[in-house]
XYZ file of C-alpha atoms in Angstrom:
183
model
C 143.693 204.917 97.836
C 147.037 204.726 96.045
C 148.928 204.605 99.331
C 146.641 201.911 100.745
C 147.006 199.790 97.601
C 150.786 200.104 97.678
C 150.804 199.175 101.379
C 148.726 196.097 100.482
C 151.368 195.027 97.949
C 149.366 195.964 94.858
C 151.394 197.299 91.949
C 149.582 200.637 91.691
C 150.928 202.388 88.592
C 149.064 205.690 88.496
C 145.925 207.754 88.806
C 144.423 210.577 86.767
C 141.264 212.643 86.503
C 139.028 211.836 83.549
C 136.564 213.810 81.430
C 133.360 213.629 83.483
C 133.126 215.598 86.701
C 134.269 213.455 89.629
C 135.551 210.693 87.335
C 138.936 209.242 88.239
C 140.964 206.412 86.791
C 143.638 204.307 88.390
C 146.043 201.895 86.774
C 147.345 198.616 88.131
C 149.980 196.349 86.666
C 150.222 192.670 87.452
C 151.840 189.807 85.578
C 149.320 187.089 84.900
C 145.566 187.270 84.444
C 144.694 185.754 87.816
C 146.938 188.121 89.729
C 145.620 191.094 87.746
C 142.051 190.072 88.570
C 142.881 189.532 92.231
C 144.556 192.914 92.526
C 141.717 194.731 90.799
C 139.100 193.198 93.123
C 141.230 193.958 96.176
C 141.856 197.548 95.019
C 138.114 198.042 94.464
C 137.430 196.694 97.953
C 140.004 199.074 99.441
C 138.486 201.978 97.510
C 134.950 201.131 98.618
C 135.961 200.846 102.281
C 137.969 204.067 102.128
C 135.145 206.099 100.606
C 132.665 204.734 103.172
C 134.756 206.400 105.876
C 134.033 209.771 104.246
C 130.378 209.192 103.405
C 130.927 208.575 99.688
C 130.525 205.603 97.428
C 132.022 204.612 94.102
C 129.704 204.246 91.128
C 130.972 201.513 88.779
C 128.223 201.974 86.166
C 129.844 202.583 82.757
C 127.624 205.634 82.112
C 126.618 206.832 85.581
C 125.396 210.217 84.372
C 123.809 210.397 80.954
C 125.095 213.125 78.718
C 127.544 214.208 76.088
C 130.773 212.990 77.715
C 132.862 209.907 78.194
C 131.637 206.944 80.184
C 133.744 204.807 82.498
C 135.769 201.954 81.100
C 138.206 199.390 82.399
C 140.727 199.165 79.603
C 142.575 195.868 79.572
C 146.210 196.045 78.526
C 147.546 192.599 77.701
C 150.561 190.876 76.246
C 152.197 187.498 75.991
C 155.666 186.410 74.910
C 154.638 186.643 71.234
C 153.490 190.258 71.573
C 156.557 191.206 73.594
C 159.071 189.567 71.220
C 157.606 189.122 67.715
C 158.735 192.383 66.059
C 156.040 191.876 63.433
C 153.195 194.162 62.423
C 151.563 191.208 60.662
C 151.531 189.195 63.905
C 149.858 192.086 65.716
C 147.280 192.401 62.959
C 146.602 188.630 63.039
C 146.026 188.766 66.792
C 143.727 191.784 66.448
C 141.818 190.085 63.632
C 141.232 187.061 65.887
C 138.984 189.339 67.970
C 136.731 190.322 65.053
C 134.657 187.095 64.712
C 134.162 186.820 68.496
C 133.494 190.491 69.252
C 129.972 189.708 70.485
C 131.278 187.047 72.885
C 133.675 189.616 74.326
C 130.959 192.229 74.776
C 128.817 189.664 76.615
C 131.395 189.457 79.437
C 132.681 193.042 79.359
C 130.189 194.464 81.851
C 126.544 195.420 82.140
C 125.143 198.552 80.480
C 128.226 198.851 78.312
C 125.969 199.726 75.361
C 125.457 203.097 77.048
C 129.206 203.772 76.902
C 130.264 202.116 73.638
C 128.418 204.477 71.312
C 131.160 205.260 68.826
C 131.512 208.693 70.443
C 133.740 209.951 73.246
C 136.824 207.851 72.509
C 134.906 204.587 72.090
C 134.122 202.260 69.238
C 130.493 201.349 68.697
C 129.364 198.252 70.566
C 128.148 196.974 67.164
C 131.518 197.306 65.388
C 135.029 195.993 65.841
C 138.152 197.946 64.935
C 141.793 198.313 65.841
C 144.393 200.917 65.132
C 147.682 202.441 66.126
C 147.238 204.990 68.908
C 143.511 205.096 68.102
C 141.432 205.915 71.194
C 138.267 205.334 69.182
C 139.171 201.764 68.259
C 137.996 198.597 69.978
C 141.637 197.604 70.392
C 144.364 200.188 70.433
C 147.921 199.353 69.438
C 149.996 201.687 71.618
C 152.383 203.912 69.690
C 155.182 202.818 72.027
C 154.677 199.245 70.788
C 155.219 200.391 67.193
C 158.173 202.599 68.167
C 159.732 199.593 69.938
C 159.695 197.646 66.664
C 156.344 195.907 67.194
C 157.242 194.606 70.611
C 154.835 195.371 73.459
C 151.165 194.969 74.239
C 147.616 195.667 73.114
C 144.833 197.594 74.838
C 141.251 196.346 74.650
C 139.257 199.538 75.256
C 135.820 197.888 75.360
C 135.535 196.517 78.935
C 133.232 198.543 81.180
C 134.173 199.896 84.581
C 131.835 197.382 86.225
C 133.300 194.375 84.415
C 134.581 191.224 86.083
C 138.327 191.147 85.395
C 138.469 187.338 85.541
C 135.833 186.965 82.810
C 137.438 189.687 80.714
C 140.926 188.209 80.983
C 139.631 184.708 80.320
C 137.930 185.813 77.109
C 140.977 187.766 75.926
C 143.279 184.798 76.601
C 140.983 182.414 74.722
C 140.943 184.731 71.708
C 144.690 185.374 71.677
C 145.375 181.621 71.878
C 143.155 181.100 68.823
C 145.056 183.657 66.725
C 147.031 182.397 63.768
C 150.530 183.697 64.483
């Protein structure tokens, strides 16, 4: 899949095995929300066609097998010129706080059955709460430690989107919220 994505011109950044048996994650990087959405849909298409050749299919449900382990998310890393250049913890906190009053609106577009994954367990925040924190895998939004180490210059990671989410809707909602932040 990685090779096919790279051949298709997709900026495939990495792949790793996850907690649940048979669960794999891949990372893409694209500048711009539309391009990121395009590349995710194309990479999913490539993955689905590839697995068909071998008699398999990909399950995008965020909790495909019930049990005491992690579900499947589609974490959305995002930045803009402010996040990449501000050098201000307060600016990062203001942007994160802009997500708090619209958390429900985000969840509404972050994928179906996400309530089964966002339980507050297994490196997730509860679907009913909003939180953020530095290097906190259990937060709604994680501030990567590398961002802090780089003097508050970098990106944020929204950990709430489900593996079956529509990247265009997710990116659109994130952009709307970031634009509303008081920075």
